Amino acid sequence: MTHRTRAVAIFLVGSVCGQSISFVSDPGVYGPTLEVAHAYYGQWPTGIAVSSTGRMFSNYPGGLDPANTYNGSNDVYTVGELTSLTRETPYPNLEMNHPPGGAINYSTTPPTAVNYQNYLIGVQSVVIDPLDRLWILDTGRVLTQDGVLVSATYGGPKLIGINLTTNSIFKTIVFPPTVAYGDSYLNDVRFDLRSNRSDSSGEGFAYITDSSASGHNALIIVDLGSGESWRHLGLTRAVRGESQFLPFIWGQPGYYTEAGMPWTSFPIGSDGIALSADGETLYWCPLASRYMYSAPTAKLRARGPASELLAQQSVVNHGQKGVSDGLETDSNGMIYLGNNEGDAINVFNPSNGTTLTFVGDPRINWVDTMSVATDGYLYFTVNQLNFASATYPGTDRRVRPFALFRAKLPNGGRKAC
């Protein structure tokens, strides 16, 4: 045997033997068992809200998927009720989901979103409050079929409350242009209905994140009784995305584009939001960040001459927690947050400052929205946003069905009051 053939033989034997060596590997599964609560075969969802009676609602934002934009003749809707394991129906009805002529006003240059106060245009979030009422957060913005996110106009961005017993609207709060700018993107909302707030008109407060990709990021506070609203922490680091932020999910880099523009890093600011169980602290995170922040709600409700300075000075950085979209709280005070790069949901413990893994599963990719229900489960949508055409390499790689999972909360956790 020549030296060359001997070397080849040794290489082949080594290769064969190497394949038989066993190494430790990530099992890919951690924590409580995931249960399938719903499979979305039709429209692409983001939000989930679960009532005390088990009714489930989702939203389908035209601001993130042009296929969800009502054009005046298609059958899409932006809010739906989940009626079986695989079926949804428009909520509260199809008519309210179909603004006359469609969601885009092409009579303006450039086109803008329509401004109907009594129709749904581009809903980004649905939430059940402590009184078991459904709230709908309408961004008032949608995408054209070419992927252009049109600006909102006054009347479009709004917060709508629905009585689930009668399925009727009991309140509509329209945001003025000084609170919801044309390029704002109202993302998620949480409610504090405590009547003992001395700075309240008696019906409680809502807290909203503005995740605008154009940089107008802030927290928006709403007095639910008076309907007044205001912004805090605008353009501060705590609500802005990090420069050149690049997540990797299932091995794919999260570069971002809009309407065929050059690739850039994720520009999305304040997105996920959660209210502490006692209502004293608001937590949030920019989407383009691995950090979570908080501030006392009393500082955010304040509106005096020094209120913005004091709100900025009250912000706490809780460190890195993974790449997260939605946040949620349980009755034990735990803060649940997506760990999209880790195929998992993490949990932050405010009492000791630690962030640990709550549940992990290979079926998890993009955890969008979470909802803690009175049945003691955490419900969350997994919607493959990281495979949408706005992300690298620019093709739609999403595979239906999209998922709604649920996992049992530890230590008797349930929806916080």
PDB file of C-alpha atoms in Angstrom, residues 48-53 55 57 125-136 159-165 170-171 173 189-194 203-207 224 275 328 371-374 415-417:
ATOM      1  CA  ILE A  48     -54.664  36.710  21.493  1.00  0.00           C
ATOM      2  CA  ALA A  49     -57.131  37.516  24.292  1.00  0.00           C
ATOM      3  CA  VAL A  50     -58.891  34.909  26.446  1.00  0.00           C
ATOM      4  CA  SER A  51     -61.976  35.734  28.518  1.00  0.00           C
ATOM      5  CA  SER A  52     -63.000  34.205  31.849  1.00  0.00           C
ATOM      6  CA  THR A  53     -65.551  32.040  30.041  1.00  0.00           C
ATOM      7  CA  ARG A  55     -63.868  32.863  24.590  1.00  0.00           C
ATOM      8  CA  PHE A  57     -60.133  36.540  20.173  1.00  0.00           C
ATOM      9  CA  SER A 125     -53.795  44.195  19.703  1.00  0.00           C
ATOM     10  CA  VAL A 126     -56.791  42.709  21.540  1.00  0.00           C
ATOM     11  CA  VAL A 127     -56.800  42.487  25.344  1.00  0.00           C
ATOM     12  CA  ILE A 128     -59.244  41.309  28.037  1.00  0.00           C
ATOM     13  CA  ASP A 129     -59.302  43.673  31.034  1.00  0.00           C
ATOM     14  CA  PRO A 130     -59.894  42.684  34.704  1.00  0.00           C
ATOM     15  CA  LEU A 131     -63.655  43.236  34.236  1.00  0.00           C
ATOM     16  CA  ASP A 132     -63.679  40.682  31.415  1.00  0.00           C
ATOM     17  CA  ARG A 133     -64.240  43.274  28.699  1.00  0.00           C
ATOM     18  CA  LEU A 134     -62.502  43.153  25.323  1.00  0.00           C
ATOM     19  CA  TRP A 135     -60.428  46.135  24.231  1.00  0.00           C
ATOM     20  CA  ILE A 136     -59.358  46.617  20.613  1.00  0.00           C
ATOM     21  CA  LEU A 159     -59.107  52.256  21.539  1.00  0.00           C
ATOM     22  CA  ILE A 160     -62.475  50.478  21.522  1.00  0.00           C
ATOM     23  CA  GLY A 161     -64.084  48.696  24.472  1.00  0.00           C
ATOM     24  CA  ILE A 162     -66.605  45.889  23.911  1.00  0.00           C
ATOM     25  CA  ASN A 163     -68.996  44.341  26.433  1.00  0.00           C
ATOM     26  CA  LEU A 164     -68.684  40.595  25.886  1.00  0.00           C
ATOM     27  CA  THR A 165     -72.104  39.896  27.364  1.00  0.00           C
ATOM     28  CA  PHE A 170     -69.382  50.702  25.317  1.00  0.00           C
ATOM     29  CA  LYS A 171     -66.499  53.134  24.717  1.00  0.00           C
ATOM     30  CA  ILE A 173     -61.367  56.702  22.617  1.00  0.00           C
ATOM     31  CA  VAL A 189     -51.898  47.822  25.656  1.00  0.00           C
ATOM     32  CA  ARG A 190     -52.456  46.981  29.336  1.00  0.00           C
ATOM     33  CA  PHE A 191     -55.164  48.133  31.757  1.00  0.00           C
ATOM     34  CA  ASP A 192     -55.282  49.233  35.389  1.00  0.00           C
ATOM     35  CA  LEU A 193     -58.899  49.671  36.505  1.00  0.00           C
ATOM     36  CA  ARG A 194     -58.185  50.420  40.179  1.00  0.00           C
ATOM     37  CA  GLU A 203     -62.417  54.398  35.381  1.00  0.00           C
ATOM     38  CA  GLY A 204     -58.721  53.559  35.410  1.00  0.00           C
ATOM     39  CA  PHE A 205     -55.876  53.850  32.922  1.00  0.00           C
ATOM     40  CA  ALA A 206     -54.513  52.186  29.816  1.00  0.00           C
ATOM     41  CA  TYR A 207     -50.821  52.020  28.930  1.00  0.00           C
ATOM     42  CA  LEU A 224     -60.276  55.742  30.438  1.00  0.00           C
ATOM     43  CA  LEU A 275     -48.304  45.724  34.148  1.00  0.00           C
ATOM     44  CA  GLU A 328     -47.374  39.301  30.135  1.00  0.00           C
ATOM     45  CA  SER A 371     -52.415  36.281  27.369  1.00  0.00           C
ATOM     46  CA  VAL A 372     -52.656  34.923  30.910  1.00  0.00           C
ATOM     47  CA  ALA A 373     -56.175  33.609  31.505  1.00  0.00           C
ATOM     48  CA  THR A 374     -58.250  32.877  34.586  1.00  0.00           C
ATOM     49  CA  LYS A 415     -54.686  36.301  35.421  1.00  0.00           C
ATOM     50  CA  ALA A 416     -53.801  39.226  37.668  1.00  0.00           C
ATOM     51  CA  CYS A 417     -56.611  41.490  38.860  1.00  0.00           C
TER      52      CYS A 417
END
